[in-house]
Amino acid sequence: MHTFIKMTVASIALAAGPALAQEIELPRSMLWATYDVGSSGYAEASAIADAFGREYGTRVRIMPSGTSIGRLLPLKTGRVQYGWLANELFFATEGLYDFAAREWGPQDLRVVAGRPSTFGMAVAKNAGIENLSDIAGKRVPRIKANPSINIKVEALLAFGGLTWDDVEVVEVPSYGAALKALVDGQVDVAGSTPTASTLYEMESSSRGLDWAPMPADNAEGWEAIKSVASFFAPATATQGAGITEDDPAQIFAVRYPMITVYANADEEEVYNFTKALDETYDIYSNATKATSKWKLSEAGTTPADAPFHPGAIRYLIEIGVWTEADSAWNDARLERLETVQGVWDEAVEAALDAGIADKEWPAFWADYKAEALK
């Protein structure tokens, strides 16, 4: 367990002072875990990897995976150095879903940077769907072992007064497979970021592409979303497949992808990575319609799904991005994470004393955590 340390802008800036002029030093090779091929996260990671190679000679290999465990496990074992994650980052720090298993539990993860993003329900124009409530009875993909996407889709359904029981669930193996199923006509809708490359194929197909609207003034719909998860907010997307400045999409805001490391990642390495991300911005910023959002004045701010790493914070302070408000948020998020880790340790001991079997553990943990964190 890591001791909680309050981190202020002033204290970190003082410690970082002598490093202001340091040259960027990156490993000769790196391995990154991302969402699968066809996702916007994969495309963005590829563009930034190419920029790192061109500027610093660093060879980056990308390991795509369609599941949360598939992205987190190689980060946990040290096989990859950086994970490009979505809300599985939040679930992992809280010990939820797949991470409620005894071999996982609350993970001590940290954010390096997280691109502001949006997410909504992409719909086929010929499916007769005008609003989220119209999805009742329609074919909706649910991704195996991917709670990050599934909880977003669940929230979208809730906005329309629906649950998984109100639709025809189509099980798919990955996020990329869900989008491909939409293009191929195997499903009627798919939850997605608007900039996923596969959706541009859908936009130009005979089926067409639209986005089910989520008006910010629909109080009932947004209250329903909060019953599923609390980290969504209204947003207006003006870029992406099927979206223009004149025809924006009313959907919700998230951070995706979030570049992630474990807390014990070397501070100097993370500092250099963050600086490289900043200094190669002009190389990759126009690579996709989303990569311009990796400007650290946007991607290096709170909130995010986990606390920020000290190496990233140090550089963000140097360039004037990190504020006292960011520090206050980060301190609170660190404190929350340490609290959940402590509750997990207590629950493990209590379960051993009570003889709780592995199959009973997830329900035991959920009840124990809810009671402890009241």
XYZ file of C-alpha atoms in Angstrom:
374
model
C 0.000 0.000 0.000
C 1.296 3.447 -0.850
C 1.305 6.182 1.777
C -0.902 9.101 0.840
C 1.153 12.267 0.301
C -0.433 15.644 -0.327
C 1.030 17.179 -3.471
C 0.874 20.922 -4.022
C 1.870 22.884 -7.089
C 4.405 24.861 -5.079
C 6.139 21.829 -3.551
C 6.383 19.958 -6.841
C 7.557 23.023 -8.725
C 10.324 23.518 -6.170
C 11.431 19.890 -6.497
C 11.247 20.059 -10.288
C 13.183 23.301 -10.640
C 16.600 21.964 -11.767
C 15.002 19.725 -14.428
C 13.515 22.529 -16.468
C 16.141 22.324 -19.193
C 16.668 18.551 -19.263
C 16.822 16.783 -22.592
C 14.205 14.168 -23.393
C 15.429 10.632 -22.905
C 13.119 7.849 -24.077
C 13.753 4.109 -24.115
C 14.954 2.712 -27.438
C 11.808 0.594 -27.595
C 8.413 0.585 -25.900
C 5.266 -1.529 -25.933
C 1.841 0.052 -25.469
C -1.525 -1.651 -24.846
C -4.529 -0.127 -26.626
C -8.064 -0.861 -27.692
C -8.310 -3.069 -30.748
C -7.657 -2.179 -34.382
C -10.376 0.106 -35.748
C -10.760 2.065 -32.520
C -9.820 5.728 -32.284
C -7.479 4.908 -29.387
C -5.473 2.528 -31.550
C -5.242 5.093 -34.357
C -4.120 7.868 -31.984
C -1.542 5.693 -30.248
C -0.191 4.702 -33.660
C 0.148 8.353 -34.695
C 1.954 9.307 -31.490
C 4.171 6.228 -31.712
C 5.156 7.292 -35.224
C 5.969 10.801 -33.944
C 8.161 9.368 -31.175
C 9.991 7.275 -33.738
C 10.569 10.187 -36.097
C 11.704 12.606 -33.388
C 13.597 10.380 -30.957
C 14.225 7.125 -32.805
C 12.115 5.210 -30.296
C 10.554 2.042 -31.690
C 7.032 1.560 -30.331
C 5.050 -1.627 -30.778
C 1.324 -1.566 -30.089
C -0.551 -4.451 -28.506
C -4.275 -4.089 -29.309
C -6.885 -5.880 -27.218
C -10.670 -5.896 -27.217
C -11.000 -6.577 -23.473
C -10.229 -4.663 -20.295
C -8.219 -7.521 -18.824
C -6.349 -7.852 -22.110
C -5.142 -4.258 -21.770
C -4.513 -4.220 -18.002
C -2.823 -7.577 -17.522
C 0.272 -6.795 -19.653
C 0.568 -3.444 -17.852
C 0.334 -5.188 -14.485
C 2.975 -7.767 -15.413
C 5.296 -5.146 -16.895
C 5.109 -6.526 -20.416
C 3.901 -3.116 -21.644
C 4.975 0.250 -20.291
C 1.837 2.279 -21.033
C -1.840 1.421 -21.330
C -4.203 3.526 -23.425
C -7.338 2.928 -21.387
C -10.958 3.954 -21.075
C -13.231 3.622 -18.031
C -11.738 0.246 -17.140
C -9.167 2.494 -15.461
C -11.829 3.683 -13.006
C -13.158 0.162 -12.508
C -9.647 -1.146 -11.844
C -8.959 1.474 -9.151
C -12.302 0.725 -7.497
C -12.145 -3.086 -7.728
C -15.286 -3.301 -9.858
C -16.510 -5.803 -12.463
C -13.599 -7.940 -13.714
C -11.362 -6.291 -11.137
C -13.479 -7.493 -8.226
C -11.825 -10.898 -8.633
C -9.515 -11.926 -5.794
C -6.482 -11.887 -8.071
C -7.125 -8.243 -8.952
C -8.673 -5.842 -6.458
C -8.120 -2.046 -6.473
C -5.155 -1.333 -8.739
C -2.664 1.428 -7.911
C -2.847 3.142 -11.299
C -1.942 6.655 -12.412
C -2.803 8.839 -15.387
C -0.140 10.453 -17.582
C -2.613 12.326 -19.811
C -6.164 11.797 -20.995
C -7.724 13.120 -24.154
C -11.105 14.818 -23.716
C -13.561 12.716 -25.660
C -17.222 12.121 -26.249
C -19.327 8.985 -26.504
C -22.783 8.315 -27.838
C -25.074 5.861 -29.546
C -24.246 5.568 -33.233
C -27.325 4.425 -35.134
C -27.992 3.268 -38.669
C -30.083 5.893 -40.426
C -32.300 3.207 -41.927
C -33.061 1.603 -38.528
C -35.946 3.941 -37.690
C -34.315 5.327 -34.548
C -34.929 8.993 -33.749
C -34.390 8.881 -29.983
C -32.760 6.542 -27.510
C -36.175 5.257 -26.454
C -36.661 3.980 -30.028
C -33.927 1.400 -29.435
C -36.446 -0.815 -27.612
C -36.466 -4.178 -29.393
C -33.481 -3.265 -31.589
C -30.225 -5.224 -31.908
C -27.592 -3.843 -29.519
C -24.033 -5.229 -29.188
C -22.713 -6.142 -25.755
C -18.965 -6.738 -25.557
C -17.602 -9.686 -23.635
C -15.262 -8.707 -20.786
C -15.453 -4.979 -21.564
C -17.362 -3.185 -18.771
C -15.915 0.159 -19.910
C -17.977 0.166 -23.085
C -20.907 -1.811 -21.696
C -21.534 0.610 -18.820
C -21.605 3.501 -21.286
C -24.149 1.674 -23.429
C -26.146 0.852 -20.302
C -26.146 4.563 -19.426
C -27.276 5.473 -22.952
C -30.126 2.980 -22.721
C -31.099 4.388 -19.313
C -31.369 7.856 -20.855
C -34.085 6.401 -23.091
C -35.816 4.651 -20.191
C -34.446 1.253 -21.237
C -32.279 -1.554 -19.875
C -30.519 -4.494 -21.515
C -33.757 -6.445 -21.002
C -35.580 -4.110 -23.401
C -33.327 -4.762 -26.396
C -32.076 -7.712 -28.433
C -28.567 -8.255 -27.067
C -25.942 -9.347 -29.599
C -22.806 -10.650 -27.859
C -19.582 -9.593 -29.607
C -15.926 -10.299 -28.687
C -14.520 -6.747 -28.847
C -15.183 -3.041 -29.327
C -13.918 -3.235 -32.889
C -16.272 -6.153 -33.541
C -19.207 -4.097 -32.247
C -18.486 -1.302 -34.718
C -17.918 -3.763 -37.556
C -21.264 -5.393 -36.733
C -22.927 -2.005 -37.174
C -21.262 -1.470 -40.555
C -22.198 -4.992 -41.676
C -25.842 -4.641 -40.619
C -25.679 -7.245 -37.861
C -26.772 -4.696 -35.222
C -28.804 -1.490 -35.397
C -26.759 0.660 -33.011
C -23.384 0.712 -31.264
C -21.976 2.799 -28.442
C -18.843 4.563 -29.674
C -16.603 7.578 -29.723
C -17.483 9.625 -32.831
C -13.924 9.518 -34.142
C -13.587 5.710 -34.383
C -12.187 5.055 -37.859
C -14.650 2.227 -38.578
C -17.568 4.656 -38.310
C -16.372 6.680 -41.277
C -16.949 3.542 -43.330
C -20.456 3.407 -41.883
C -21.059 7.079 -42.719
C -20.373 6.481 -46.414
C -22.327 3.207 -46.605
C -25.877 2.755 -47.864
C -27.114 2.434 -44.268
C -25.860 5.897 -43.268
C -24.909 7.055 -39.784
C -26.623 9.206 -37.180
C -26.380 9.796 -33.428
C -29.263 9.354 -30.995
C -29.627 12.764 -29.285
C -29.131 13.348 -25.553
C -30.338 16.917 -24.972
C -28.681 18.584 -21.986
C -32.069 19.901 -20.812
C -33.590 16.398 -20.529
C -33.362 16.295 -16.731
C -35.098 12.933 -16.454
C -32.707 11.317 -18.909
C -29.597 12.658 -17.177
C -30.909 11.638 -13.771
C -31.389 8.119 -15.134
C -27.782 8.088 -16.344
C -26.569 8.957 -12.825
C -28.257 5.794 -11.564
C -25.812 3.835 -13.748
C -22.602 5.869 -13.320
C -21.671 9.323 -12.049
C -18.770 10.240 -14.350
C -20.743 11.326 -17.435
C -21.743 14.874 -18.398
C -23.580 16.448 -21.362
C -21.418 17.355 -24.346
C -21.789 18.609 -27.884
C -19.544 16.909 -30.441
C -18.693 18.880 -33.575
C -16.159 16.430 -35.040
C -16.458 12.800 -36.015
C -18.244 10.434 -38.342
C -21.712 11.694 -39.224
C -21.047 14.978 -37.399
C -20.258 18.502 -38.596
C -20.075 21.975 -37.066
C -23.509 22.650 -38.572
C -24.914 19.274 -37.510
C -23.388 18.481 -34.087
C -24.227 15.502 -31.899
C -25.663 15.867 -28.397
C -23.918 13.075 -26.508
C -21.810 12.778 -23.331
C -18.271 13.666 -22.236
C -15.631 11.175 -21.107
C -11.841 10.877 -21.279
C -10.598 8.376 -23.818
C -7.995 7.222 -24.143
C -6.138 7.838 -20.900
C -2.426 7.012 -20.999
C -1.886 4.977 -17.851
C 0.938 3.556 -15.737
C 1.193 1.971 -12.315
C 2.093 4.215 -9.377
C 5.573 2.693 -9.163
C 6.475 3.725 -12.725
C 9.765 5.604 -12.727
C 9.149 9.332 -12.279
C 11.896 10.380 -14.683
C 10.613 8.059 -17.407
C 7.050 9.353 -17.043
C 8.311 12.937 -16.988
C 10.205 12.354 -20.241
C 7.236 10.598 -21.839
C 4.939 13.513 -20.948
C 7.432 16.031 -22.309
C 7.804 14.004 -25.511
C 4.024 13.890 -25.874
C 4.034 17.675 -25.690
C 7.040 18.380 -27.903
C 5.923 16.068 -30.740
C 2.409 17.532 -30.775
C 2.939 19.361 -34.082
C 3.944 16.065 -35.726
C 0.857 14.053 -34.759
C -1.807 16.711 -34.105
C -3.395 16.384 -37.557
C -2.994 12.621 -37.900
C -6.674 11.956 -37.059
C -9.662 14.137 -36.301
C -9.081 13.500 -32.585
C -5.330 13.901 -32.128
C -5.520 17.693 -31.841
C -7.164 17.091 -28.448
C -3.885 15.702 -27.081
C -2.678 19.256 -26.439
C -1.675 19.081 -22.792
C -3.658 22.192 -21.906
C -6.663 19.905 -22.488
C -5.299 16.384 -21.922
C -3.215 17.249 -18.856
C -6.021 18.490 -16.628
C -8.360 16.922 -14.092
C -10.719 15.190 -13.588
C -9.776 11.758 -14.902
C -10.522 8.179 -13.894
C -7.451 7.881 -11.620
C -4.907 10.209 -9.998
C -2.124 11.667 -12.136
C 1.434 10.337 -11.877
C 4.023 12.627 -10.182
C 6.259 12.503 -13.275
C 3.436 13.862 -15.426
C 2.463 16.439 -12.796
C 6.029 17.715 -12.655
C 6.056 18.486 -16.367
C 2.515 19.893 -16.349
C 3.575 22.340 -13.642
C 6.615 23.372 -15.663
C 4.468 24.333 -18.655
C 1.868 26.119 -16.523
C -0.986 23.670 -17.073
C -1.318 22.126 -13.603
C -3.168 24.336 -11.125
C -3.922 24.333 -7.404
C -7.422 23.117 -8.323
C -5.881 20.173 -10.156
C -3.717 19.436 -7.110
C -6.740 19.535 -4.810
C -8.638 17.133 -7.055
C -5.632 14.837 -7.288
C -5.110 14.787 -3.525
C -8.755 13.843 -2.998
C -8.607 11.130 -5.662
C -5.433 9.687 -4.139
C -7.090 9.633 -0.734
C -10.125 7.843 -2.172
C -7.924 5.255 -3.876
C -5.971 4.550 -0.690
C -9.220 4.222 1.246
C -10.606 1.672 -1.210
C -7.333 -0.275 -1.074
C -7.572 -0.361 2.726
C -11.171 -1.570 2.599
C -10.120 -4.310 0.180
C -7.449 -5.535 2.598
C -9.993 -5.592 5.422
C -12.500 -7.455 3.249
C -9.932 -10.086 2.296
C -9.192 -10.767 5.962
C -12.893 -10.874 6.844
C -13.584 -13.273 3.971
C -10.812 -15.619 5.139
C -12.234 -15.622 8.656
C -15.724 -16.326 7.299
C -14.576 -19.018 4.863
C -15.956 -17.180 1.815
C -15.476 -19.257 -1.351
C -14.062 -17.727 -4.540
C -17.455 -17.802 -6.270
C -19.003 -15.929 -3.342
C -16.235 -13.340 -3.143
C -17.454 -10.721 -5.708
C -20.833 -10.355 -3.955
C -19.145 -10.337 -0.541
C -16.715 -7.626 -1.678
C -19.482 -5.481 -3.184
C -21.502 -5.605 0.064
C -18.467 -5.062 2.288
C -17.267 -2.085 0.243
C -20.709 -0.457 0.125
C -21.057 -0.751 3.911
C -17.503 0.458 4.638
C -17.727 3.497 2.360
C -21.143 4.728 3.467
